[in-house]
Amino acid sequence: MKAGSTQFFGLTCSLGGGMPVPGRCINSSLRLDSSRVKMAKTASASASRRRSSGRIELIPITGLPEIREGDDLARIIVAAARRAKVGFQDRDILVVAQKIISKAEGRIARLSTIEASAQASQLAARGARDPRLVEVILRESRRVVREHPVLIVETRHGFVCANAGVDHSNVPGEDVVTLLPIDPDRSARLLGRALRRLSKKEIAVLISDTFGRPWRLGLTNVAVGAAGVPVMLDLRGTRDRDAKPLQATILAIADDLAAAAGLAMGKREGLPVVIVRGYKYGPAQVPATKIIRPAHEDLFR
């Protein structure tokens, strides 16, 4: 292995001459194989259903300013890419952190303006939480799934997650929280349309957020909004490399792409926009909400 690189999950990450950091590969150029993040991917479906993706690159767009309500996010992203000398290409997939979408759309709440309901006060008292924060979470929720030790709810979109996606992190102000976009799929469509107009390239958009996962520790990025790229790949009816029939294999492509981009975003690096380049896909307009398992198929509801 070369000096200044590390391997994890089969990936080799260059860290710009620094010490290897297991499980993380983040710098301004994000390299696998000394230049950018590169992942080898092998297709198991027939060529008619899926082609080998080969080299996949993760290219973070640096230099984005703090986003505020009403900002033209597409113009800001294109301008930042130009300053960073990053050119868009056809079939690029732009993965955008939910946080900057919410900021641009004004999906922000100030706890100082929130009056807690009796239900919020009761839930807050059981978990030593701020009742105003719990009130915001309840307003964003269809139902409470679990109260303690973490408040797990089903959002109005149908996502089951902690705190309904309400978040303090990476938001200026002590009492300010961001909320999930009202319609992340619509947000992705509008941003994709604007990016295509400005760049003259066919660009797909995924909006990502960090979710916890049942039975596994840690957070990973998942897609909460999608436009222009398939969100799932149904391999049922095809055969694996040993010619065995696949009967239940449906890949969550949008979540895979969001998780990959999360390697480049980090949590403190200030890189909320990442280009995923090299993944072969057929353009599609399928909402990310299609990934949500229907209630009648939920074995744990």
JSON list of C-alpha atoms in Angstrom, two decimals, residues 73-74 77 93-98 101-102 105 181-196 203-208 223-229 231 254 284-289:
[
{"chain": "A", "resi": 73, "resn": "LEU", "atom": "CA", "xyz": [-29.29, 27.20, -4.98]},
{"chain": "A", "resi": 74, "resn": "ALA", "atom": "CA", "xyz": [-28.72, 26.12, -8.58]},
{"chain": "A", "resi": 77, "resn": "ILE", "atom": "CA", "xyz": [-23.80, 25.52, -7.01]},
{"chain": "A", "resi": 93, "resn": "ILE", "atom": "CA", "xyz": [-25.65, 12.74, -10.33]},
{"chain": "A", "resi": 94, "resn": "LEU", "atom": "CA", "xyz": [-25.62, 15.65, -7.90]},
{"chain": "A", "resi": 95, "resn": "VAL", "atom": "CA", "xyz": [-26.11, 14.56, -4.29]},
{"chain": "A", "resi": 96, "resn": "VAL", "atom": "CA", "xyz": [-27.17, 17.52, -2.15]},
{"chain": "A", "resi": 97, "resn": "ALA", "atom": "CA", "xyz": [-27.40, 17.52, 1.64]},
{"chain": "A", "resi": 98, "resn": "GLN", "atom": "CA", "xyz": [-30.93, 18.09, 2.87]},
{"chain": "A", "resi": 101, "resn": "ILE", "atom": "CA", "xyz": [-32.24, 22.55, 0.64]},
{"chain": "A", "resi": 102, "resn": "SER", "atom": "CA", "xyz": [-34.12, 23.24, 3.87]},
{"chain": "A", "resi": 105, "resn": "GLU", "atom": "CA", "xyz": [-36.63, 26.84, 1.29]},
{"chain": "A", "resi": 181, "resn": "PRO", "atom": "CA", "xyz": [-38.24, 19.90, 3.05]},
{"chain": "A", "resi": 182, "resn": "ILE", "atom": "CA", "xyz": [-42.01, 19.67, 2.71]},
{"chain": "A", "resi": 183, "resn": "ASP", "atom": "CA", "xyz": [-41.64, 17.68, -0.53]},
{"chain": "A", "resi": 184, "resn": "PRO", "atom": "CA", "xyz": [-38.02, 16.56, -1.07]},
{"chain": "A", "resi": 185, "resn": "ASP", "atom": "CA", "xyz": [-38.82, 14.91, -4.39]},
{"chain": "A", "resi": 186, "resn": "ARG", "atom": "CA", "xyz": [-40.28, 18.14, -5.73]},
{"chain": "A", "resi": 187, "resn": "SER", "atom": "CA", "xyz": [-37.23, 20.00, -4.41]},
{"chain": "A", "resi": 188, "resn": "ALA", "atom": "CA", "xyz": [-34.99, 17.58, -6.32]},
{"chain": "A", "resi": 189, "resn": "ARG", "atom": "CA", "xyz": [-37.00, 18.03, -9.52]},
{"chain": "A", "resi": 190, "resn": "LEU", "atom": "CA", "xyz": [-36.87, 21.82, -9.35]},
{"chain": "A", "resi": 191, "resn": "LEU", "atom": "CA", "xyz": [-33.15, 21.89, -8.58]},
{"chain": "A", "resi": 192, "resn": "GLY", "atom": "CA", "xyz": [-32.40, 19.40, -11.36]},
{"chain": "A", "resi": 193, "resn": "ARG", "atom": "CA", "xyz": [-34.40, 21.44, -13.86]},
{"chain": "A", "resi": 194, "resn": "ALA", "atom": "CA", "xyz": [-32.52, 24.62, -12.93]},
{"chain": "A", "resi": 195, "resn": "LEU", "atom": "CA", "xyz": [-29.14, 22.90, -13.05]},
{"chain": "A", "resi": 196, "resn": "ARG", "atom": "CA", "xyz": [-29.83, 21.47, -16.49]},
{"chain": "A", "resi": 203, "resn": "ILE", "atom": "CA", "xyz": [-27.92, 16.16, -14.42]},
{"chain": "A", "resi": 204, "resn": "ALA", "atom": "CA", "xyz": [-29.85, 14.02, -11.95]},
{"chain": "A", "resi": 205, "resn": "VAL", "atom": "CA", "xyz": [-30.35, 15.10, -8.34]},
{"chain": "A", "resi": 206, "resn": "LEU", "atom": "CA", "xyz": [-30.55, 13.20, -5.07]},
{"chain": "A", "resi": 207, "resn": "ILE", "atom": "CA", "xyz": [-31.28, 14.91, -1.74]},
{"chain": "A", "resi": 208, "resn": "SER", "atom": "CA", "xyz": [-29.68, 13.05, 1.15]},
{"chain": "A", "resi": 223, "resn": "ALA", "atom": "CA", "xyz": [-31.95, 9.50, -0.30]},
{"chain": "A", "resi": 224, "resn": "VAL", "atom": "CA", "xyz": [-34.99, 11.50, 0.82]},
{"chain": "A", "resi": 225, "resn": "GLY", "atom": "CA", "xyz": [-35.55, 13.14, -2.57]},
{"chain": "A", "resi": 226, "resn": "ALA", "atom": "CA", "xyz": [-34.78, 12.07, -6.14]},
{"chain": "A", "resi": 227, "resn": "ALA", "atom": "CA", "xyz": [-35.12, 13.32, -9.70]},
{"chain": "A", "resi": 228, "resn": "GLY", "atom": "CA", "xyz": [-33.74, 11.89, -12.92]},
{"chain": "A", "resi": 229, "resn": "VAL", "atom": "CA", "xyz": [-32.19, 8.70, -11.57]},
{"chain": "A", "resi": 231, "resn": "VAL", "atom": "CA", "xyz": [-34.18, 4.89, -6.92]},
{"chain": "A", "resi": 254, "resn": "ALA", "atom": "CA", "xyz": [-30.55, 5.93, -4.53]},
{"chain": "A", "resi": 284, "resn": "ALA", "atom": "CA", "xyz": [-36.05, 8.01, -14.55]},
{"chain": "A", "resi": 285, "resn": "GLN", "atom": "CA", "xyz": [-38.53, 10.13, -12.66]},
{"chain": "A", "resi": 286, "resn": "VAL", "atom": "CA", "xyz": [-39.27, 8.02, -9.61]},
{"chain": "A", "resi": 287, "resn": "PRO", "atom": "CA", "xyz": [-39.69, 9.64, -6.17]},
{"chain": "A", "resi": 288, "resn": "ALA", "atom": "CA", "xyz": [-37.44, 8.62, -3.30]},
{"chain": "A", "resi": 289, "resn": "THR", "atom": "CA", "xyz": [-40.57, 7.92, -1.27]}
]
